[in-house]
């Protein structure tokens, strides 16, 4: 056991986060996302939900402040309303000192293409629709 590591961060996920460099991306995918077919490195966190994992990761990993965007949401189509889970994400961003981050919204197939380039994809049991999120790793200053 280690101190101060959130319980939802598996040993494999901790290793992946440590391996990632500045500008590398990680996807936290909902249960509907084609994670296995898109992943360079697949991490399974079955039984867990994205908000818990997102908060845990953001306590350990800085976001890229040099990039235009360091957080990406998957858009759910031409509808104007955002999925309710995005409000949870924004609260987590604020609570983890990332309040200046403005998430970019990507059309579904653009999101898939960006996810294929990510260093890793975390497959979760999240049931909320369009809950997928990409994080771009920054640097510690």
Short mmCIF file of C-alpha atoms in Angstrom, two decimals:
data_model
loop_
_atom_site.label_atom_id
_atom_site.label_comp_id
_atom_site.label_asym_id
_atom_site.label_seq_id
_atom_site.Cartn_x
_atom_site.Cartn_y
_atom_site.Cartn_z
CA UNK A 1 0.00 0.00 0.00
CA UNK A 2 1.03 3.59 -0.62
CA UNK A 3 -0.11 6.75 1.08
CA UNK A 4 -2.14 9.44 -0.69
CA UNK A 5 -2.93 7.36 -3.80
CA UNK A 6 -6.71 7.34 -4.43
CA UNK A 7 -8.13 3.82 -4.13
CA UNK A 8 -9.47 3.83 -7.71
CA UNK A 9 -5.97 4.30 -9.15
CA UNK A 10 -4.83 0.77 -9.97
CA UNK A 11 -1.13 -0.12 -10.12
CA UNK A 12 -1.36 -0.30 -13.91
CA UNK A 13 -3.01 3.13 -14.13
CA UNK A 14 -0.37 4.64 -11.85
CA UNK A 15 2.35 3.18 -14.09
CA UNK A 16 0.68 4.60 -17.21
CA UNK A 17 0.31 8.06 -15.64
CA UNK A 18 4.00 8.00 -14.72
CA UNK A 19 5.01 6.90 -18.23
CA UNK A 20 3.03 9.65 -19.94
CA UNK A 21 4.95 12.73 -21.02
CA UNK A 22 3.99 16.33 -21.65
CA UNK A 23 1.25 16.44 -24.28
CA UNK A 24 0.33 12.76 -24.04
CA UNK A 25 -3.38 12.12 -23.70
CA UNK A 26 -5.48 9.66 -21.72
CA UNK A 27 -9.14 8.84 -22.36
CA UNK A 28 -11.58 7.99 -19.60
CA UNK A 29 -14.28 6.11 -21.48
CA UNK A 30 -17.86 5.25 -20.62
CA UNK A 31 -19.21 1.72 -20.88
CA UNK A 32 -20.42 2.26 -24.46
CA UNK A 33 -17.08 3.45 -25.86
CA UNK A 34 -15.15 1.05 -28.13
CA UNK A 35 -12.14 1.16 -25.80
CA UNK A 36 -10.45 -2.14 -26.68
CA UNK A 37 -10.50 -1.51 -30.44
CA UNK A 38 -9.15 2.05 -30.07
CA UNK A 39 -6.52 1.65 -27.33
CA UNK A 40 -2.75 1.64 -27.57
CA UNK A 41 -2.78 0.85 -23.82
CA UNK A 42 -6.04 -0.37 -22.31
CA UNK A 43 -6.74 -0.06 -18.59
CA UNK A 44 -9.88 -1.73 -17.28
CA UNK A 45 -11.52 -0.16 -14.24
CA UNK A 46 -14.76 -2.12 -14.34
CA UNK A 47 -17.27 -1.22 -11.68
CA UNK A 48 -16.01 2.35 -11.41
CA UNK A 49 -17.48 5.55 -12.78
CA UNK A 50 -15.80 8.43 -14.55
CA UNK A 51 -16.26 11.25 -12.00
CA UNK A 52 -14.43 9.26 -9.31
CA UNK A 53 -11.58 8.37 -11.69
CA UNK A 54 -11.37 11.89 -13.14
CA UNK A 55 -11.00 13.43 -9.70
CA UNK A 56 -8.38 10.88 -8.67
CA UNK A 57 -6.32 11.41 -11.82
CA UNK A 58 -6.46 15.20 -11.49
CA UNK A 59 -5.08 14.98 -7.95
CA UNK A 60 -1.97 13.35 -9.45
CA UNK A 61 -1.59 14.63 -13.02
CA UNK A 62 -1.24 18.24 -14.15
CA UNK A 63 -3.14 19.36 -17.24
CA UNK A 64 -1.32 20.98 -20.16
CA UNK A 65 -1.51 24.75 -19.70
CA UNK A 66 0.46 25.38 -22.91
CA UNK A 67 -2.09 23.73 -25.22
CA UNK A 68 -5.19 25.44 -26.57
CA UNK A 69 -7.23 22.68 -24.93
CA UNK A 70 -6.25 20.09 -22.36
CA UNK A 71 -9.70 18.59 -21.75
CA UNK A 72 -12.00 17.26 -24.48
CA UNK A 73 -15.63 16.15 -24.27
CA UNK A 74 -17.48 14.02 -26.82
CA UNK A 75 -20.40 15.97 -28.26
CA UNK A 76 -23.68 14.14 -28.37
CA UNK A 77 -24.93 15.66 -31.63
CA UNK A 78 -26.53 18.87 -32.74
CA UNK A 79 -28.59 19.22 -29.55
CA UNK A 80 -27.79 22.37 -27.62
CA UNK A 81 -27.98 20.94 -24.11
CA UNK A 82 -24.90 19.39 -22.56
CA UNK A 83 -25.07 15.95 -20.97
CA UNK A 84 -25.69 16.32 -17.22
CA UNK A 85 -22.40 14.59 -16.35
CA UNK A 86 -20.45 17.53 -17.80
CA UNK A 87 -21.57 19.64 -14.84
CA UNK A 88 -19.94 17.09 -12.53
CA UNK A 89 -16.74 17.30 -14.58
CA UNK A 90 -16.68 21.09 -14.37
CA UNK A 91 -17.08 20.92 -10.60
CA UNK A 92 -14.20 18.43 -10.41
CA UNK A 93 -12.04 20.71 -12.57
CA UNK A 94 -12.72 23.56 -10.15
CA UNK A 95 -12.05 21.42 -7.07
CA UNK A 96 -8.70 20.25 -8.46
CA UNK A 97 -7.34 23.74 -9.23
CA UNK A 98 -8.16 23.51 -12.95
CA UNK A 99 -10.83 26.21 -12.93
CA UNK A 100 -9.23 28.08 -15.84
CA UNK A 101 -9.56 25.04 -18.13
CA UNK A 102 -12.24 25.34 -20.82
CA UNK A 103 -13.07 21.91 -22.21
CA UNK A 104 -13.21 21.59 -26.00
CA UNK A 105 -16.11 19.71 -27.52
CA UNK A 106 -15.41 17.22 -30.28
CA UNK A 107 -17.89 15.62 -32.66
CA UNK A 108 -18.15 11.87 -31.97
CA UNK A 109 -16.01 10.62 -34.85
CA UNK A 110 -13.36 13.33 -34.30
CA UNK A 111 -13.29 12.23 -30.66
CA UNK A 112 -12.78 8.61 -31.78
CA UNK A 113 -9.87 9.63 -34.01
CA UNK A 114 -8.21 11.61 -31.21
CA UNK A 115 -8.78 8.73 -28.80
CA UNK A 116 -6.95 6.35 -31.15
CA UNK A 117 -3.88 8.58 -30.77
CA UNK A 118 -4.09 8.67 -26.97
CA UNK A 119 -1.40 7.02 -24.90
CA UNK A 120 -4.05 5.04 -23.00
CA UNK A 121 -7.77 4.48 -22.66
CA UNK A 122 -9.44 3.67 -19.36
CA UNK A 123 -12.55 1.50 -19.80
CA UNK A 124 -15.10 2.11 -17.05
CA UNK A 125 -18.62 1.01 -16.19
CA UNK A 126 -19.96 4.57 -16.56
CA UNK A 127 -23.54 4.46 -17.85
CA UNK A 128 -24.06 8.17 -18.50
CA UNK A 129 -24.28 8.83 -22.21
CA UNK A 130 -21.50 10.86 -23.87
CA UNK A 131 -19.48 10.81 -20.66
CA UNK A 132 -16.16 10.22 -22.46
CA UNK A 133 -13.37 12.65 -21.69
CA UNK A 134 -9.78 13.12 -22.86
CA UNK A 135 -7.09 14.69 -20.67
CA UNK A 136 -3.80 16.11 -22.00
CA UNK A 137 -0.91 15.82 -19.55
CA UNK A 138 0.98 18.95 -18.64
CA UNK A 139 4.12 19.68 -16.67
CA UNK A 140 4.82 20.35 -13.02
CA UNK A 141 6.21 23.85 -12.60
#
